[in-house]
PDB file of C-alpha atoms in Angstrom:
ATOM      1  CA  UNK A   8       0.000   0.000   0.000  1.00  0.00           C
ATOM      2  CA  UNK A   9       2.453   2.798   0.925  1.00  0.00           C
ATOM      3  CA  UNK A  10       4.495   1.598  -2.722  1.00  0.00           C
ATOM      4  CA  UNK A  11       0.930   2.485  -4.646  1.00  0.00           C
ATOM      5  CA  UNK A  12       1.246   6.007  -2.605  1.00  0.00           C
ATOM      6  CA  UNK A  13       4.879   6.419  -3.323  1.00  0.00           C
ATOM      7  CA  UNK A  14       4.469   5.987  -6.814  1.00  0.00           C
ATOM      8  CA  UNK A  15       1.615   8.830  -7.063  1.00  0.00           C
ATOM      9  CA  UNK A  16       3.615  10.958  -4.878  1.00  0.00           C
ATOM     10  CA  UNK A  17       6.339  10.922  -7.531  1.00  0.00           C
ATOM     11  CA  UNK A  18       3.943  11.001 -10.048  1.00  0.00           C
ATOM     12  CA  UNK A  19       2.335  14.189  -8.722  1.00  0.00           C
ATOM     13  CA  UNK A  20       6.045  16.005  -8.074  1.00  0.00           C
ATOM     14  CA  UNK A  21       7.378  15.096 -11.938  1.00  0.00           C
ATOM     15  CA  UNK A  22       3.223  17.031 -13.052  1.00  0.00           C
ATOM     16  CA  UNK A  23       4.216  19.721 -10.187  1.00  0.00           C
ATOM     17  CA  UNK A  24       7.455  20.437 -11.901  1.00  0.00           C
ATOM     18  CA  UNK A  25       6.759  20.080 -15.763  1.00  0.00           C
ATOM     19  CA  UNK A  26       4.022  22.696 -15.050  1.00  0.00           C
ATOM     20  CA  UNK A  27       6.677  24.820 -13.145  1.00  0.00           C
ATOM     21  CA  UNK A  28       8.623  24.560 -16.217  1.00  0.00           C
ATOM     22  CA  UNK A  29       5.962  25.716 -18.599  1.00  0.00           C
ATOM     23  CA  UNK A  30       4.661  28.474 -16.677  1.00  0.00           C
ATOM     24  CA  UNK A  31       7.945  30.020 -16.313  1.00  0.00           C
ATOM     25  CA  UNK A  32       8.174  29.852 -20.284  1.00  0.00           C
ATOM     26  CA  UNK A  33       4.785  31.413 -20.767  1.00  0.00           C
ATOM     27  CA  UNK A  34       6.281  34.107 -18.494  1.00  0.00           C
ATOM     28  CA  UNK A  35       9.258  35.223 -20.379  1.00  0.00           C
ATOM     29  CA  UNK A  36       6.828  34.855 -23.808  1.00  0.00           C
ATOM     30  CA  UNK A  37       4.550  37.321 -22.111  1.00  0.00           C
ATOM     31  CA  UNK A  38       7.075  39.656 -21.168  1.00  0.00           C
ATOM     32  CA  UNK A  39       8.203  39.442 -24.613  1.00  0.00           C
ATOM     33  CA  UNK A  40       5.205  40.279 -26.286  1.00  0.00           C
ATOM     34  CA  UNK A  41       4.844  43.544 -23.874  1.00  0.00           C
ATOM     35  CA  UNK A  42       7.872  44.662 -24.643  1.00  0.00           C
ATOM     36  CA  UNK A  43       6.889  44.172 -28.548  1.00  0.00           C
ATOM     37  CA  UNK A  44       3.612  45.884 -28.269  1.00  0.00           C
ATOM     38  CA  UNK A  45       5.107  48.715 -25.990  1.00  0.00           C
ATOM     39  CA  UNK A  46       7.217  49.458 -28.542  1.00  0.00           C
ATOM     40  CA  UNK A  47       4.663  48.966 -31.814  1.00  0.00           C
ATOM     41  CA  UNK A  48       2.870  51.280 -29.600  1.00  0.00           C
ATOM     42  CA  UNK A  49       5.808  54.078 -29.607  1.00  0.00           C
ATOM     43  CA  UNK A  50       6.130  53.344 -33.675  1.00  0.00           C
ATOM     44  CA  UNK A  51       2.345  54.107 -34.046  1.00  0.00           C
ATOM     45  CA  UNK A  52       1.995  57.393 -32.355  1.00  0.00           C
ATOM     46  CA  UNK A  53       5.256  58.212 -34.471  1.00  0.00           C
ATOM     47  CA  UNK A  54       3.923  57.138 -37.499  1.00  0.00           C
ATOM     48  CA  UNK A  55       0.449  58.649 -37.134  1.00  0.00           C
ATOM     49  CA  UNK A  56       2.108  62.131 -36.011  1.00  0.00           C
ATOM     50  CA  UNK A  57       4.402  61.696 -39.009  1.00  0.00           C
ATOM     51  CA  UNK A  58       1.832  61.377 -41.317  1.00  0.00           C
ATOM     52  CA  UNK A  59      -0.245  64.362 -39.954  1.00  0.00           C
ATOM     53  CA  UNK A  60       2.626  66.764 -40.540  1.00  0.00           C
ATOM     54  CA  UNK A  61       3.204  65.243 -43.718  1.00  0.00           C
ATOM     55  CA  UNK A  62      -0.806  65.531 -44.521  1.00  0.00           C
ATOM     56  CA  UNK A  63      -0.541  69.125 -44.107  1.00  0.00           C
ATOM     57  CA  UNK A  64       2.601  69.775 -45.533  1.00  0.00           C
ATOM     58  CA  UNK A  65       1.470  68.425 -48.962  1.00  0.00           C
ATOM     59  CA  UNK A  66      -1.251  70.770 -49.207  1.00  0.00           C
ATOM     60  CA  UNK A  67       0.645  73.685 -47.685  1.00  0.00           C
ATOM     61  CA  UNK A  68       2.859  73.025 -50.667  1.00  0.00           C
ATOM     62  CA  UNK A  69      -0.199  72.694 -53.575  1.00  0.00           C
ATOM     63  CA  UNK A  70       0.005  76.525 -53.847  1.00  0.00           C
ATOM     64  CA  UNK A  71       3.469  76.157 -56.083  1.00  0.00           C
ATOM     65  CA  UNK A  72       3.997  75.914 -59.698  1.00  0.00           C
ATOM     66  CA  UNK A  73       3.304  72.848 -61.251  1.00  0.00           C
ATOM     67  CA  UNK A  74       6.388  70.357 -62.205  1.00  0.00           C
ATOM     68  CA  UNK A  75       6.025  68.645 -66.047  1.00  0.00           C
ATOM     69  CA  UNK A  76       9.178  66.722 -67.124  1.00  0.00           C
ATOM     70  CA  UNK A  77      11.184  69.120 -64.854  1.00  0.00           C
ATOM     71  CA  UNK A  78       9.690  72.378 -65.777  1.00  0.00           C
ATOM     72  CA  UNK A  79       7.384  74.554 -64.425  1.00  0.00           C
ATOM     73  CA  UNK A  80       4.244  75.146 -65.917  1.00  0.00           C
ATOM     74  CA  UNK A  81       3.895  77.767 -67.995  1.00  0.00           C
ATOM     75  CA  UNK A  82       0.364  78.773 -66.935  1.00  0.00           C
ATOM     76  CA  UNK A  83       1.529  79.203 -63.325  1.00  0.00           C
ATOM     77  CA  UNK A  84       4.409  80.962 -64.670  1.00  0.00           C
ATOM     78  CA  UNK A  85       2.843  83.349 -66.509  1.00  0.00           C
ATOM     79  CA  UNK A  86       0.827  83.942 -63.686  1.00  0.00           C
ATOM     80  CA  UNK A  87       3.595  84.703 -61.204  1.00  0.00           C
ATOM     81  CA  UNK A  88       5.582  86.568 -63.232  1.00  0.00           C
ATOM     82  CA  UNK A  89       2.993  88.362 -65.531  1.00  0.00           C
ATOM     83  CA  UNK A  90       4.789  91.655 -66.398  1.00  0.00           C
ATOM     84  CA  UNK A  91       3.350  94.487 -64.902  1.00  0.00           C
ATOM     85  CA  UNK A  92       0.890  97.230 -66.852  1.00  0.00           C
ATOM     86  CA  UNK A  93       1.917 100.915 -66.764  1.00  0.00           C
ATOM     87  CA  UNK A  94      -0.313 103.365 -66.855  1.00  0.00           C
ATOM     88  CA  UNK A  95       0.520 106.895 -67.408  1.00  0.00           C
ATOM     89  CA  UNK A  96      -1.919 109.879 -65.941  1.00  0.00           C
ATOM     90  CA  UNK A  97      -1.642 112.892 -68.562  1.00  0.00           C
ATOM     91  CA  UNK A  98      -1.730 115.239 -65.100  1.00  0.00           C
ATOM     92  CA  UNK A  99       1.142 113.432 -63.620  1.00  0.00           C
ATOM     93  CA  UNK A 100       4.534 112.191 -64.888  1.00  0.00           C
ATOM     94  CA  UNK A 101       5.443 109.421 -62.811  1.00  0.00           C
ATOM     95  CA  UNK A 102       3.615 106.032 -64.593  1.00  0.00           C
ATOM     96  CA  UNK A 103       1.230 104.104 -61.638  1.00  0.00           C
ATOM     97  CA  UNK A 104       1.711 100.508 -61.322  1.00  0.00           C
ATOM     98  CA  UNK A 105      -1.745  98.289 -61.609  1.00  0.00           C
ATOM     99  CA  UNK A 106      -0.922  94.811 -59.505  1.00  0.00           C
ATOM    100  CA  UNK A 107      -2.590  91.344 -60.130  1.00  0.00           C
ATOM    101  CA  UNK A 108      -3.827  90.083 -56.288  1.00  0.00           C
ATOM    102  CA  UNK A 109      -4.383  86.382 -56.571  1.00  0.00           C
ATOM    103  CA  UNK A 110      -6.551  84.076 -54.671  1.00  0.00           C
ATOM    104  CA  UNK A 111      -4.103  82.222 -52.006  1.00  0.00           C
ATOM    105  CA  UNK A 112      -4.597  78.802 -51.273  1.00  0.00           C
ATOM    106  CA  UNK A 113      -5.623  77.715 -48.026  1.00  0.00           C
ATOM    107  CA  UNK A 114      -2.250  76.607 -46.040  1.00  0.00           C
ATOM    108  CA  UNK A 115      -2.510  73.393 -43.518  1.00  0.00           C
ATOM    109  CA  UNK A 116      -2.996  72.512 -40.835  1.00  0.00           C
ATOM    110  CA  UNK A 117      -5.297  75.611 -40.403  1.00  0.00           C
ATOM    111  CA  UNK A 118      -6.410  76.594 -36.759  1.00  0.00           C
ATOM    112  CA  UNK A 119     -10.348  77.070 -36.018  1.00  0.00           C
ATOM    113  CA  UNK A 120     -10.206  77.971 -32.832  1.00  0.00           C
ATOM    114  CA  UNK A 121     -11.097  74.779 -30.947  1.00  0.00           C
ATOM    115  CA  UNK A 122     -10.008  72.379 -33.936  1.00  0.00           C
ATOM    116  CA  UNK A 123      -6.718  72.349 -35.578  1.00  0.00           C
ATOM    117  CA  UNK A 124      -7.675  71.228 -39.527  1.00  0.00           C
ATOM    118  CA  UNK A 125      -4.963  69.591 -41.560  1.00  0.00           C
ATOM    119  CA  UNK A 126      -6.510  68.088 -44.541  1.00  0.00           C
ATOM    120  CA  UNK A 127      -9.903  68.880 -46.417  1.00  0.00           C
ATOM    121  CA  UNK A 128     -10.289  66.093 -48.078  1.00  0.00           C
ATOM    122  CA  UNK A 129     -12.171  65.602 -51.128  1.00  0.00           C
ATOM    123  CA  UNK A 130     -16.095  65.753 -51.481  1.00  0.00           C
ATOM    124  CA  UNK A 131     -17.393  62.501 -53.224  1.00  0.00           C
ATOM    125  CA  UNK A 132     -20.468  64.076 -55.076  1.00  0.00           C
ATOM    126  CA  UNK A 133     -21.667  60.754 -56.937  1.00  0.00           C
ATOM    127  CA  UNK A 134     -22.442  58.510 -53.637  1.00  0.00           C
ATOM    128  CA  UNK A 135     -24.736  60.433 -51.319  1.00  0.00           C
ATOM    129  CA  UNK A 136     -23.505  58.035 -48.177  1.00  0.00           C
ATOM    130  CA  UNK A 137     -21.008  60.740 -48.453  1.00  0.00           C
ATOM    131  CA  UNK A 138     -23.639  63.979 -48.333  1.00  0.00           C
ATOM    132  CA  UNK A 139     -27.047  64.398 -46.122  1.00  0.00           C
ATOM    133  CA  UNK A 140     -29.314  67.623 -46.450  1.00  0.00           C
ATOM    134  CA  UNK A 141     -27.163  69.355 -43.498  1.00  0.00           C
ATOM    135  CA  UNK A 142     -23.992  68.073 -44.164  1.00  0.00           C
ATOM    136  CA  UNK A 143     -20.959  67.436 -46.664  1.00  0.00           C
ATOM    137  CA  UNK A 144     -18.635  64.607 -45.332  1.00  0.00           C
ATOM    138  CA  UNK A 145     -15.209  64.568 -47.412  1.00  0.00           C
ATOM    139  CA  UNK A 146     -12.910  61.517 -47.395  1.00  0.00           C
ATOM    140  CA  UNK A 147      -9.500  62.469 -46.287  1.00  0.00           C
ATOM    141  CA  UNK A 148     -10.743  64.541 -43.862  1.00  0.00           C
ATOM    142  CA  UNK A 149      -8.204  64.829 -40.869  1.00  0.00           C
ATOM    143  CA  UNK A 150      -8.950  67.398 -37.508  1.00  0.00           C
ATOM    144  CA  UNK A 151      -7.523  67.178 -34.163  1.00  0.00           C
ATOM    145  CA  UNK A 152      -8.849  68.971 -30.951  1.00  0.00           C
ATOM    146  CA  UNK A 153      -8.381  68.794 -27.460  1.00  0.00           C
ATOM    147  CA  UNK A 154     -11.124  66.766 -25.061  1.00  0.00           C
ATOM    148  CA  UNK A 155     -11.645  64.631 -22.180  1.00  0.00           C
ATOM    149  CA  UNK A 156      -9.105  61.054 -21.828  1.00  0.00           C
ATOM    150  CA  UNK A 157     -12.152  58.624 -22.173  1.00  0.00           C
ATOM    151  CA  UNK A 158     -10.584  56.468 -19.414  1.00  0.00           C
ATOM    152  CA  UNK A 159      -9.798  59.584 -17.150  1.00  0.00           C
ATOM    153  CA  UNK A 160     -11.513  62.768 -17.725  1.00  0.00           C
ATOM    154  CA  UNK A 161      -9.705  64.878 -15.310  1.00  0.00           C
ATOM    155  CA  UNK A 162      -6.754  64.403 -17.778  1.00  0.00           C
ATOM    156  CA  UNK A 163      -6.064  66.544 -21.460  1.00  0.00           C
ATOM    157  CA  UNK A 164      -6.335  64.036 -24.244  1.00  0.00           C
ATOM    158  CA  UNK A 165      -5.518  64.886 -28.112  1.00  0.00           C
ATOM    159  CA  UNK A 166      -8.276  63.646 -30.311  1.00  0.00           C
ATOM    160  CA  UNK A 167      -7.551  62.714 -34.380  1.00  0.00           C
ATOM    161  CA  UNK A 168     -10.692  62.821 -36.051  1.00  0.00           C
ATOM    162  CA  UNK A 169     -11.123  61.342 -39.516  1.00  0.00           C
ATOM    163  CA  UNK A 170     -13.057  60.329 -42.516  1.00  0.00           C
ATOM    164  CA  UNK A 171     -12.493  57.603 -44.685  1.00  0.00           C
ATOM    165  CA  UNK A 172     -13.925  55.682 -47.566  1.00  0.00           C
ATOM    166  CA  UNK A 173     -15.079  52.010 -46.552  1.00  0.00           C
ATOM    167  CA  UNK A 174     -15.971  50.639 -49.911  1.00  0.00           C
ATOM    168  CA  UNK A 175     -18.561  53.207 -50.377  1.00  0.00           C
ATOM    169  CA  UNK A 176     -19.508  54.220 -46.849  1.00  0.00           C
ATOM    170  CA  UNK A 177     -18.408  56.696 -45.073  1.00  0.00           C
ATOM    171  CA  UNK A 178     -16.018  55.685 -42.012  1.00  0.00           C
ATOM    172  CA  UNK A 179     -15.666  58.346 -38.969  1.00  0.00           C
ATOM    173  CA  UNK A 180     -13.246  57.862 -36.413  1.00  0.00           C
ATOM    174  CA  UNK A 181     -12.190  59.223 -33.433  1.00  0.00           C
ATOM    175  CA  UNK A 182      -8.219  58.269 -32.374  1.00  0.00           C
ATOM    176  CA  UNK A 183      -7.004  59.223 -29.207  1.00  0.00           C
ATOM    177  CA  UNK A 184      -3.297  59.683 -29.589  1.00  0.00           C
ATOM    178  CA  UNK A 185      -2.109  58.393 -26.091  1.00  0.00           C
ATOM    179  CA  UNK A 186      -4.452  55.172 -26.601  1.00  0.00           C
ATOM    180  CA  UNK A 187      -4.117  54.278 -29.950  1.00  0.00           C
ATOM    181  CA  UNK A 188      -6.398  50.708 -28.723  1.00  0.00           C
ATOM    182  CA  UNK A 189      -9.483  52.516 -28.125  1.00  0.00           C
ATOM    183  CA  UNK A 190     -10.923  53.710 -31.443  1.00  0.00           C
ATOM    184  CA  UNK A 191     -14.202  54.720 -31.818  1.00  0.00           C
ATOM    185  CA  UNK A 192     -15.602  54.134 -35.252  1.00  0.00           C
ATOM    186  CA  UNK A 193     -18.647  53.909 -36.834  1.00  0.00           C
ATOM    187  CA  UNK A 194     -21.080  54.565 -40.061  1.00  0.00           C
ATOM    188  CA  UNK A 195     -22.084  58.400 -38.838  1.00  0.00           C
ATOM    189  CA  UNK A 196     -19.864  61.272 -36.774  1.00  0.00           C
ATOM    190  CA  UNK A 197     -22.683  61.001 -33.461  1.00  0.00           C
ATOM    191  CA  UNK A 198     -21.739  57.400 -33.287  1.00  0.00           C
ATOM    192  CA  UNK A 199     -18.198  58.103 -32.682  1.00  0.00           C
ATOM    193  CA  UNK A 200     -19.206  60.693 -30.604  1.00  0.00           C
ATOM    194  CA  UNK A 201     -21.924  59.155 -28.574  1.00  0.00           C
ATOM    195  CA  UNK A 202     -19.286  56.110 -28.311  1.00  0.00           C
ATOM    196  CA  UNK A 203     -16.390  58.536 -26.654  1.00  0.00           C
ATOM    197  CA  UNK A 204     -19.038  60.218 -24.342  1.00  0.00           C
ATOM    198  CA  UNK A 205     -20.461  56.854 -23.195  1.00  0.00           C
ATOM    199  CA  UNK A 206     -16.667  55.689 -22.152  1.00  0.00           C
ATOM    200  CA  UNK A 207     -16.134  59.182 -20.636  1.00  0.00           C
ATOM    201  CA  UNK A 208     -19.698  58.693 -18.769  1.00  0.00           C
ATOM    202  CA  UNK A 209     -18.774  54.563 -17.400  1.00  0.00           C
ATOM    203  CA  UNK A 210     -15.327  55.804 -16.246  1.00  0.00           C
ATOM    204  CA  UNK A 211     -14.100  54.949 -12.408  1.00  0.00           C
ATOM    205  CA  UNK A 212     -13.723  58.944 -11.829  1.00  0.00           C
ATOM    206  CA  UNK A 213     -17.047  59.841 -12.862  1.00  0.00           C
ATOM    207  CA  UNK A 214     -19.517  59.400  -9.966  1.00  0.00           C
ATOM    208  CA  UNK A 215     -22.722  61.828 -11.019  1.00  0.00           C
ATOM    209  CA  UNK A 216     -24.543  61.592 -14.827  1.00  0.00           C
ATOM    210  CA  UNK A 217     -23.375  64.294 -17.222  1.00  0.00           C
ATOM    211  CA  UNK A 218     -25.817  65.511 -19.425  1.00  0.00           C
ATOM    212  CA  UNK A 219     -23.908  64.761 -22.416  1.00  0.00           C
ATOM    213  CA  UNK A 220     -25.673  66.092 -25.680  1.00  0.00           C
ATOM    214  CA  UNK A 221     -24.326  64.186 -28.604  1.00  0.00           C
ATOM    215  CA  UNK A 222     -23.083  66.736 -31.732  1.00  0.00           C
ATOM    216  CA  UNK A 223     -20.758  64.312 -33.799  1.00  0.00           C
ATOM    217  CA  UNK A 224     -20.163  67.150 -36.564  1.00  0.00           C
ATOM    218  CA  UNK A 225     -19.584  69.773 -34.151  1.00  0.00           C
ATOM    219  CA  UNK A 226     -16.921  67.682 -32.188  1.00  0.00           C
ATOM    220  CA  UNK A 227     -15.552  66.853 -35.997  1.00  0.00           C
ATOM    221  CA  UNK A 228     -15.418  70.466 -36.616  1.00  0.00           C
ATOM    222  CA  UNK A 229     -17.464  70.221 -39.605  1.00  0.00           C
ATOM    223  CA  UNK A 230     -19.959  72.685 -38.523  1.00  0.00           C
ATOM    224  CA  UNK A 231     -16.887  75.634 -38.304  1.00  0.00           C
ATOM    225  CA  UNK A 232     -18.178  78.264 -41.071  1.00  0.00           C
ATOM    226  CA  UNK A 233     -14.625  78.675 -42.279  1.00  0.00           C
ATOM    227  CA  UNK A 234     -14.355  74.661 -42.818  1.00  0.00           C
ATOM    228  CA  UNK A 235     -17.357  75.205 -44.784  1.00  0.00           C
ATOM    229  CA  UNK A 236     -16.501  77.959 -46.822  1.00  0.00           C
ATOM    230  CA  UNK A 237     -13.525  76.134 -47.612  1.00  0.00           C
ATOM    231  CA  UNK A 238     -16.049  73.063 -48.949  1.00  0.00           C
ATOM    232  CA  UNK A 239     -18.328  75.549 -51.116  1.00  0.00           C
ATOM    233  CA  UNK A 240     -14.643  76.328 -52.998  1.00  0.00           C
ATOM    234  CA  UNK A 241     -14.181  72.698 -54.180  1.00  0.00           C
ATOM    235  CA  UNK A 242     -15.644  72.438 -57.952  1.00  0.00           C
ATOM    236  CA  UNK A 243     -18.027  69.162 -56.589  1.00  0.00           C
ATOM    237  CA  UNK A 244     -19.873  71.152 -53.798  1.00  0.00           C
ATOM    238  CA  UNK A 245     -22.633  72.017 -56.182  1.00  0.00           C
ATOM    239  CA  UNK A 246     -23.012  68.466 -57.696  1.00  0.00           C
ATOM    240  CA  UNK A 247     -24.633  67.239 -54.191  1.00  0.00           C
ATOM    241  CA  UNK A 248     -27.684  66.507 -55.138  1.00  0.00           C
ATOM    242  CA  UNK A 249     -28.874  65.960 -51.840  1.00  0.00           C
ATOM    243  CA  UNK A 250     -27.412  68.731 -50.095  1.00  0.00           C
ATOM    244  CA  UNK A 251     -29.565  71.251 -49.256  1.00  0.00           C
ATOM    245  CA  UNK A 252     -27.825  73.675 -47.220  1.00  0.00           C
ATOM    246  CA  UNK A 253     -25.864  73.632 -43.854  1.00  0.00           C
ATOM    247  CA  UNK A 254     -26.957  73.197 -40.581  1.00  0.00           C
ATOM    248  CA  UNK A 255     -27.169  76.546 -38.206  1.00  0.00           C
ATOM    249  CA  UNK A 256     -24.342  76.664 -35.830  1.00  0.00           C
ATOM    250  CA  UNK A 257     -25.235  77.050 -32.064  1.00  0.00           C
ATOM    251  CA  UNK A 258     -22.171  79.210 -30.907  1.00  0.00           C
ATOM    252  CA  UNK A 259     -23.504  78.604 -27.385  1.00  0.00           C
ATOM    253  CA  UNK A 260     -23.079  74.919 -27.811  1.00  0.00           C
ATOM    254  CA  UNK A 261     -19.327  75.407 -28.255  1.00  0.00           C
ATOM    255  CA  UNK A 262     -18.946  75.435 -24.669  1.00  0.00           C
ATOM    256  CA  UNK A 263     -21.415  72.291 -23.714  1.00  0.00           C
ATOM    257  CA  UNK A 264     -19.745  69.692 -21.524  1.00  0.00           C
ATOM    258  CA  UNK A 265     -19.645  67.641 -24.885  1.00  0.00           C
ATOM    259  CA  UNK A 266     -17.303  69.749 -26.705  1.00  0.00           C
ATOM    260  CA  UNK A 267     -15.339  71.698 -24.131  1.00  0.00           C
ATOM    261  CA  UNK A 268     -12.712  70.453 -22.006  1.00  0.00           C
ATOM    262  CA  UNK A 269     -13.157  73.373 -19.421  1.00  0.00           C
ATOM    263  CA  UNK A 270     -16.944  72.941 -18.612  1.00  0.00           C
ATOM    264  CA  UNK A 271     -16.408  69.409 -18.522  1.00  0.00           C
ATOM    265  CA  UNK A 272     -14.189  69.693 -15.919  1.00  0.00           C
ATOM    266  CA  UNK A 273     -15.914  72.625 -14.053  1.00  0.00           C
ATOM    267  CA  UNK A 274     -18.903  70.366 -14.112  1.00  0.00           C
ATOM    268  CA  UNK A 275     -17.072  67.222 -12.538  1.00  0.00           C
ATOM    269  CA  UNK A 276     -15.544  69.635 -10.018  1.00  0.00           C
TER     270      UNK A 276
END
């Protein structure tokens, strides 16, 4: 009888210390993969600040003179260099000098007050997923503000807010650029938002209910008159169909615990 024991009791140490083994190697695996994703983390934020600057640096840049087969155009030359007309007043003897003033080009990123746009976009007039009555959504849209961490609300967190094109439906999406693993995405701009103000709303800090009012395009800075002046200048404005004019701007709701960082705050306080 005590051999039968003996025998499990060795049994039982040999299971004890294989599983000692492996647990030990699932621990330096683990560590491993931190340190991988720590660091993929690191390379995102670079790569997504990177292509920001780069985003607006492109279109700070459309403004110069065309490049074909290393020469300037010679519309854009003319244009810069047109010579200049003299006119000459019979009462006076020194000719006055008539200048050409030319439109400038919009130069990114552009500052809106509460939103810092760097890139436009372009408006996709043929699918209306991309236009409603009240609103123009271009693709390659890119705006950053300043709002609430979702996870901690007392802290400052940098929002990227973007549109893109999935397979003919409009993607919005929220990134916040010290959590690159909690996107919010969806079909419509109050999704996104409603998404980030429901986080905001379940986190540990918050202990009373906010009375959050969900404005996806405001938070987007779509609704910013000089974002939409800037829309009414590309040549497909006028082929949405659907479009009938935009929405009225509340300037009060600017400063709504959805939108500001300061009366959020002052309310939690």
């Amino acid at each position: 009888m005590n051999l039968k024991y003996k025998r499990r009791y060795d049994s039982l140490k040999r299971c004890v210390k294989s599983y000692l083994l492996e647990n030990a190697a699932l621990t330096d695996e683990i560590c491993r993969l931190q340190a991988e994703l720590s660091v993929t983390r690191s390379q995102r934020l670079y790569l997504i600040e990177r292509l920001m600057f780069h985003e607006g640096l492109e279109k700070s840049n459309s403004g110069r003179p065309s490049v074909s087969n290393g020469k300037a155009d010679a519309s854009d030359t003319q244009k810069k260099y047109s010579p200049v007309v003299m006119h000459k007043n019979p009462n006076e003897d020194k000719p006055k000098s008539v200048t050409i003033v030319r439109k400038k080009k919009p130069m990114f990123p552009m500052n809106l007050n509460n939103v810092l746009l760097h890139s436009l976009g372009e408006i996709i007039s043929v699918n209306p997923n991309f236009h409603s009555e009240s609103w123009i959504y271009p693709v390659g849209y890119v705006a950053t503000r300043i709002y609430a961490h979702p996870k901690d609300p007392r802290k400052k967190c940098v929002f990227t807010c973007k549109i893109l094109n999935n397979a003919g439906i409009p993607q919005f999406q929220i990134i916040p650029d010290n959590d690159l693993d909690g996107v919010f995405f969806g079909e419509s701009a109050n999704m996104c938002h409603m998404d980030l103000l429901n986080s905001i709303q379940q986190s540990p800090c918050v202990k009373v209910k906010i009375p959050f009012d969900v404005q996806g395009e405001v938070f987007f800075g779509l609704s910013n008159q000089k974002t939409q002046s800037l829309l009414m200048m590309d040549p497909a404005f006028n082929q949405c169909t659907n479009f009938k004019g935009f929405a009225v701007q509340n300037v009060q709701s600017l400063n709504s615990v959805s939108l500001s960082f300061e009366t959020l705050q002052g309310f939690l306080s």
